[in-house]
């Protein structure tokens, strides 16, 4: 049986958890805190990040969420998470780039805020928040263009939705004071609708507590 190393808040891991569930691919969930010394990620991923998909031999590992999803689509194409047409496939990947990018920016800001006050860089944090805002603005425009469909692309769930809902669900948990729901009511409606889907409802993020000093 495959094992997926995941973390309770992880938007990157949630994309993979939803894809595996949608494709009906069984796996064991191994929940970790990747910053704690107890994590197993370095044994499988030289970049020491999760998610990591460990295959049946218990050794071969597929890592980096967008690559895991690419690998799943190539190896297990049924119940595809990609639209049929080439432009649709490329657009789904572009949405993932923007949503993962928003997470990357906010992860940087999150850790900056964990430094002692006198060590925090306000311009650095402002820069990360500004880039995340740009990504949210772009995603809101894409939701507006989806012509009332509950999905971002056509009338079917795709990688675009996995990335967008995972990012918004993480924002909701990790950045509760962020005003995205007010600024972009269309994003709130889109997110709430898809969060009801069983594969999202059963992979909701939750905060984690960390033991070790990180920054
Ligand atoms: N680009 C990576 C990002 C993964 C990532 O940053 N994972 C975090 C955990 S979480 O933010 O998703 O909860 C991690 O393992 N961080 C450990 C580290 O950065 O040392 C992916 O898409 O898989």
JSON list of N, CA and C and ligand atoms in Angstrom, two decimals, residues 7-13 15 34-35 41 45 47-51 63-68 96 100 104 107 111 170 174 208, ligand 1:
[
{"chain": "A", "resi": 7, "resn": "UNK", "atom": "N", "xyz": [0.71, 16.74, 6.29]},
{"chain": "A", "resi": 7, "resn": "UNK", "atom": "CA", "xyz": [0.63, 17.53, 7.53]},
{"chain": "A", "resi": 7, "resn": "UNK", "atom": "C", "xyz": [-0.77, 18.11, 7.59]},
{"chain": "A", "resi": 8, "resn": "UNK", "atom": "N", "xyz": [-1.33, 18.29, 8.78]},
{"chain": "A", "resi": 8, "resn": "UNK", "atom": "CA", "xyz": [-2.74, 18.67, 8.89]},
{"chain": "A", "resi": 8, "resn": "UNK", "atom": "C", "xyz": [-3.07, 20.00, 8.20]},
{"chain": "A", "resi": 9, "resn": "UNK", "atom": "N", "xyz": [-2.17, 21.01, 8.21]},
{"chain": "A", "resi": 9, "resn": "UNK", "atom": "CA", "xyz": [-2.58, 22.25, 7.52]},
{"chain": "A", "resi": 9, "resn": "UNK", "atom": "C", "xyz": [-2.22, 22.27, 6.03]},
{"chain": "A", "resi": 10, "resn": "UNK", "atom": "N", "xyz": [-1.42, 21.31, 5.57]},
{"chain": "A", "resi": 10, "resn": "UNK", "atom": "CA", "xyz": [-0.74, 21.45, 4.27]},
{"chain": "A", "resi": 10, "resn": "UNK", "atom": "C", "xyz": [-1.66, 21.54, 3.05]},
{"chain": "A", "resi": 11, "resn": "UNK", "atom": "N", "xyz": [-1.64, 22.71, 2.37]},
{"chain": "A", "resi": 11, "resn": "UNK", "atom": "CA", "xyz": [-2.42, 22.85, 1.15]},
{"chain": "A", "resi": 11, "resn": "UNK", "atom": "C", "xyz": [-1.84, 22.04, 0.02]},
{"chain": "A", "resi": 12, "resn": "UNK", "atom": "N", "xyz": [-0.50, 21.90, 0.02]},
{"chain": "A", "resi": 12, "resn": "UNK", "atom": "CA", "xyz": [0.17, 21.14, -1.04]},
{"chain": "A", "resi": 12, "resn": "UNK", "atom": "C", "xyz": [-0.22, 19.66, -0.92]},
{"chain": "A", "resi": 13, "resn": "UNK", "atom": "N", "xyz": [-0.19, 19.15, 0.33]},
{"chain": "A", "resi": 13, "resn": "UNK", "atom": "CA", "xyz": [-0.55, 17.74, 0.55]},
{"chain": "A", "resi": 13, "resn": "UNK", "atom": "C", "xyz": [-2.03, 17.50, 0.26]},
{"chain": "A", "resi": 15, "resn": "UNK", "atom": "N", "xyz": [-3.93, 18.79, -2.01]},
{"chain": "A", "resi": 15, "resn": "UNK", "atom": "CA", "xyz": [-4.14, 18.59, -3.44]},
{"chain": "A", "resi": 15, "resn": "UNK", "atom": "C", "xyz": [-3.97, 17.10, -3.78]},
{"chain": "A", "resi": 34, "resn": "UNK", "atom": "N", "xyz": [6.63, 18.63, 9.55]},
{"chain": "A", "resi": 34, "resn": "UNK", "atom": "CA", "xyz": [7.90, 18.52, 8.81]},
{"chain": "A", "resi": 34, "resn": "UNK", "atom": "C", "xyz": [9.05, 19.31, 9.43]},
{"chain": "A", "resi": 35, "resn": "UNK", "atom": "N", "xyz": [8.72, 20.22, 10.34]},
{"chain": "A", "resi": 35, "resn": "UNK", "atom": "CA", "xyz": [9.78, 21.02, 10.99]},
{"chain": "A", "resi": 35, "resn": "UNK", "atom": "C", "xyz": [10.25, 20.37, 12.29]},
{"chain": "A", "resi": 41, "resn": "UNK", "atom": "N", "xyz": [10.52, 13.04, 6.47]},
{"chain": "A", "resi": 41, "resn": "UNK", "atom": "CA", "xyz": [10.66, 13.56, 5.09]},
{"chain": "A", "resi": 41, "resn": "UNK", "atom": "C", "xyz": [12.11, 13.48, 4.58]},
{"chain": "A", "resi": 45, "resn": "UNK", "atom": "N", "xyz": [12.91, 12.63, 0.78]},
{"chain": "A", "resi": 45, "resn": "UNK", "atom": "CA", "xyz": [12.95, 13.83, -0.08]},
{"chain": "A", "resi": 45, "resn": "UNK", "atom": "C", "xyz": [14.18, 14.66, 0.31]},
{"chain": "A", "resi": 47, "resn": "UNK", "atom": "N", "xyz": [14.82, 17.48, -0.38]},
{"chain": "A", "resi": 47, "resn": "UNK", "atom": "CA", "xyz": [14.41, 18.86, -0.08]},
{"chain": "A", "resi": 47, "resn": "UNK", "atom": "C", "xyz": [13.69, 18.94, 1.27]},
{"chain": "A", "resi": 48, "resn": "UNK", "atom": "N", "xyz": [13.51, 17.78, 1.92]},
{"chain": "A", "resi": 48, "resn": "UNK", "atom": "CA", "xyz": [12.96, 17.71, 3.28]},
{"chain": "A", "resi": 48, "resn": "UNK", "atom": "C", "xyz": [11.58, 18.34, 3.40]},
{"chain": "A", "resi": 49, "resn": "UNK", "atom": "N", "xyz": [10.77, 18.20, 2.35]},
{"chain": "A", "resi": 49, "resn": "UNK", "atom": "CA", "xyz": [9.42, 18.77, 2.40]},
{"chain": "A", "resi": 49, "resn": "UNK", "atom": "C", "xyz": [8.39, 17.65, 2.22]},
{"chain": "A", "resi": 50, "resn": "UNK", "atom": "N", "xyz": [7.21, 17.88, 2.72]},
{"chain": "A", "resi": 50, "resn": "UNK", "atom": "CA", "xyz": [6.08, 17.02, 2.41]},
{"chain": "A", "resi": 50, "resn": "UNK", "atom": "C", "xyz": [5.14, 17.83, 1.53]},
{"chain": "A", "resi": 51, "resn": "UNK", "atom": "N", "xyz": [4.25, 17.21, 0.72]},
{"chain": "A", "resi": 51, "resn": "UNK", "atom": "CA", "xyz": [3.93, 15.78, 0.69]},
{"chain": "A", "resi": 51, "resn": "UNK", "atom": "C", "xyz": [5.01, 14.95, 0.01]},
{"chain": "A", "resi": 63, "resn": "UNK", "atom": "N", "xyz": [7.96, 13.11, -4.84]},
{"chain": "A", "resi": 63, "resn": "UNK", "atom": "CA", "xyz": [7.77, 14.29, -3.99]},
{"chain": "A", "resi": 63, "resn": "UNK", "atom": "C", "xyz": [7.67, 15.57, -4.82]},
{"chain": "A", "resi": 64, "resn": "UNK", "atom": "N", "xyz": [7.22, 16.63, -4.16]},
{"chain": "A", "resi": 64, "resn": "UNK", "atom": "CA", "xyz": [6.87, 17.92, -4.77]},
{"chain": "A", "resi": 64, "resn": "UNK", "atom": "C", "xyz": [5.45, 17.77, -5.33]},
{"chain": "A", "resi": 65, "resn": "UNK", "atom": "N", "xyz": [4.48, 18.46, -4.71]},
{"chain": "A", "resi": 65, "resn": "UNK", "atom": "CA", "xyz": [3.06, 18.19, -4.97]},
{"chain": "A", "resi": 65, "resn": "UNK", "atom": "C", "xyz": [2.70, 18.24, -6.46]},
{"chain": "A", "resi": 66, "resn": "UNK", "atom": "N", "xyz": [3.21, 19.26, -7.18]},
{"chain": "A", "resi": 66, "resn": "UNK", "atom": "CA", "xyz": [2.80, 19.35, -8.60]},
{"chain": "A", "resi": 66, "resn": "UNK", "atom": "C", "xyz": [3.38, 18.18, -9.40]},
{"chain": "A", "resi": 67, "resn": "UNK", "atom": "N", "xyz": [4.56, 17.69, -8.96]},
{"chain": "A", "resi": 67, "resn": "UNK", "atom": "CA", "xyz": [5.13, 16.53, -9.67]},
{"chain": "A", "resi": 67, "resn": "UNK", "atom": "C", "xyz": [4.38, 15.26, -9.29]},
{"chain": "A", "resi": 68, "resn": "UNK", "atom": "N", "xyz": [3.99, 15.11, -8.04]},
{"chain": "A", "resi": 68, "resn": "UNK", "atom": "CA", "xyz": [3.20, 13.94, -7.63]},
{"chain": "A", "resi": 68, "resn": "UNK", "atom": "C", "xyz": [1.92, 13.88, -8.46]},
{"chain": "A", "resi": 96, "resn": "UNK", "atom": "N", "xyz": [-2.72, 26.19, -10.91]},
{"chain": "A", "resi": 96, "resn": "UNK", "atom": "CA", "xyz": [-1.94, 25.57, -9.83]},
{"chain": "A", "resi": 96, "resn": "UNK", "atom": "C", "xyz": [-0.70, 26.40, -9.53]},
{"chain": "A", "resi": 100, "resn": "UNK", "atom": "N", "xyz": [-0.31, 27.70, -5.80]},
{"chain": "A", "resi": 100, "resn": "UNK", "atom": "CA", "xyz": [0.87, 27.27, -5.03]},
{"chain": "A", "resi": 100, "resn": "UNK", "atom": "C", "xyz": [1.75, 28.48, -4.71]},
{"chain": "A", "resi": 104, "resn": "UNK", "atom": "N", "xyz": [3.23, 29.74, -1.26]},
{"chain": "A", "resi": 104, "resn": "UNK", "atom": "CA", "xyz": [4.68, 29.94, -1.06]},
{"chain": "A", "resi": 104, "resn": "UNK", "atom": "C", "xyz": [4.94, 31.31, -0.44]},
{"chain": "A", "resi": 107, "resn": "UNK", "atom": "N", "xyz": [3.70, 31.42, 3.15]},
{"chain": "A", "resi": 107, "resn": "UNK", "atom": "CA", "xyz": [4.55, 30.62, 4.04]},
{"chain": "A", "resi": 107, "resn": "UNK", "atom": "C", "xyz": [5.77, 31.47, 4.45]},
{"chain": "A", "resi": 111, "resn": "UNK", "atom": "N", "xyz": [6.54, 32.62, 8.40]},
{"chain": "A", "resi": 111, "resn": "UNK", "atom": "CA", "xyz": [7.75, 32.39, 9.19]},
{"chain": "A", "resi": 111, "resn": "UNK", "atom": "C", "xyz": [8.42, 33.70, 9.59]},
{"chain": "A", "resi": 170, "resn": "UNK", "atom": "N", "xyz": [-6.49, 26.59, 3.25]},
{"chain": "A", "resi": 170, "resn": "UNK", "atom": "CA", "xyz": [-5.31, 26.84, 4.10]},
{"chain": "A", "resi": 170, "resn": "UNK", "atom": "C", "xyz": [-5.32, 28.28, 4.60]},
{"chain": "A", "resi": 174, "resn": "UNK", "atom": "N", "xyz": [-4.85, 29.14, 8.37]},
{"chain": "A", "resi": 174, "resn": "UNK", "atom": "CA", "xyz": [-3.56, 29.72, 8.77]},
{"chain": "A", "resi": 174, "resn": "UNK", "atom": "C", "xyz": [-3.60, 31.24, 8.85]},
{"chain": "A", "resi": 208, "resn": "UNK", "atom": "N", "xyz": [-1.43, 22.89, 13.28]},
{"chain": "A", "resi": 208, "resn": "UNK", "atom": "CA", "xyz": [-0.55, 21.90, 13.92]},
{"chain": "A", "resi": 208, "resn": "UNK", "atom": "C", "xyz": [0.30, 22.64, 14.93]},
{"chain": "B", "resi": 1, "resn": "LIG", "atom": "N1", "xyz": [6.62, 23.11, -3.41]},
{"chain": "B", "resi": 1, "resn": "LIG", "atom": "C1", "xyz": [6.37, 22.12, -2.40]},
{"chain": "B", "resi": 1, "resn": "LIG", "atom": "C2", "xyz": [6.04, 22.82, -1.09]},
{"chain": "B", "resi": 1, "resn": "LIG", "atom": "C3", "xyz": [5.79, 21.86, 0.03]},
{"chain": "B", "resi": 1, "resn": "LIG", "atom": "C4", "xyz": [5.98, 22.50, 1.40]},
{"chain": "B", "resi": 1, "resn": "LIG", "atom": "O1", "xyz": [6.41, 23.65, 1.54]},
{"chain": "B", "resi": 1, "resn": "LIG", "atom": "N2", "xyz": [5.63, 21.72, 2.43]},
{"chain": "B", "resi": 1, "resn": "LIG", "atom": "C5", "xyz": [5.86, 22.20, 3.81]},
{"chain": "B", "resi": 1, "resn": "LIG", "atom": "C6", "xyz": [4.76, 21.75, 4.73]},
{"chain": "B", "resi": 1, "resn": "LIG", "atom": "S1", "xyz": [3.29, 22.60, 4.48]},
{"chain": "B", "resi": 1, "resn": "LIG", "atom": "O2", "xyz": [3.64, 24.03, 4.38]},
{"chain": "B", "resi": 1, "resn": "LIG", "atom": "O3", "xyz": [2.73, 22.13, 3.22]},
{"chain": "B", "resi": 1, "resn": "LIG", "atom": "O4", "xyz": [2.41, 22.32, 5.62]},
{"chain": "B", "resi": 1, "resn": "LIG", "atom": "C7", "xyz": [7.16, 21.56, 4.30]},
{"chain": "B", "resi": 1, "resn": "LIG", "atom": "O5", "xyz": [7.33, 20.36, 4.20]},
{"chain": "B", "resi": 1, "resn": "LIG", "atom": "N3", "xyz": [8.01, 22.41, 4.87]},
{"chain": "B", "resi": 1, "resn": "LIG", "atom": "C8", "xyz": [9.24, 21.91, 5.47]},
{"chain": "B", "resi": 1, "resn": "LIG", "atom": "C9", "xyz": [10.37, 22.82, 5.10]},
{"chain": "B", "resi": 1, "resn": "LIG", "atom": "O6", "xyz": [10.15, 23.74, 4.29]},
{"chain": "B", "resi": 1, "resn": "LIG", "atom": "O7", "xyz": [11.48, 22.60, 5.64]},
{"chain": "B", "resi": 1, "resn": "LIG", "atom": "C10", "xyz": [5.21, 21.22, -2.84]},
{"chain": "B", "resi": 1, "resn": "LIG", "atom": "O8", "xyz": [4.37, 21.73, -3.59]},
{"chain": "B", "resi": 1, "resn": "LIG", "atom": "O9", "xyz": [5.17, 20.03, -2.46]}
]
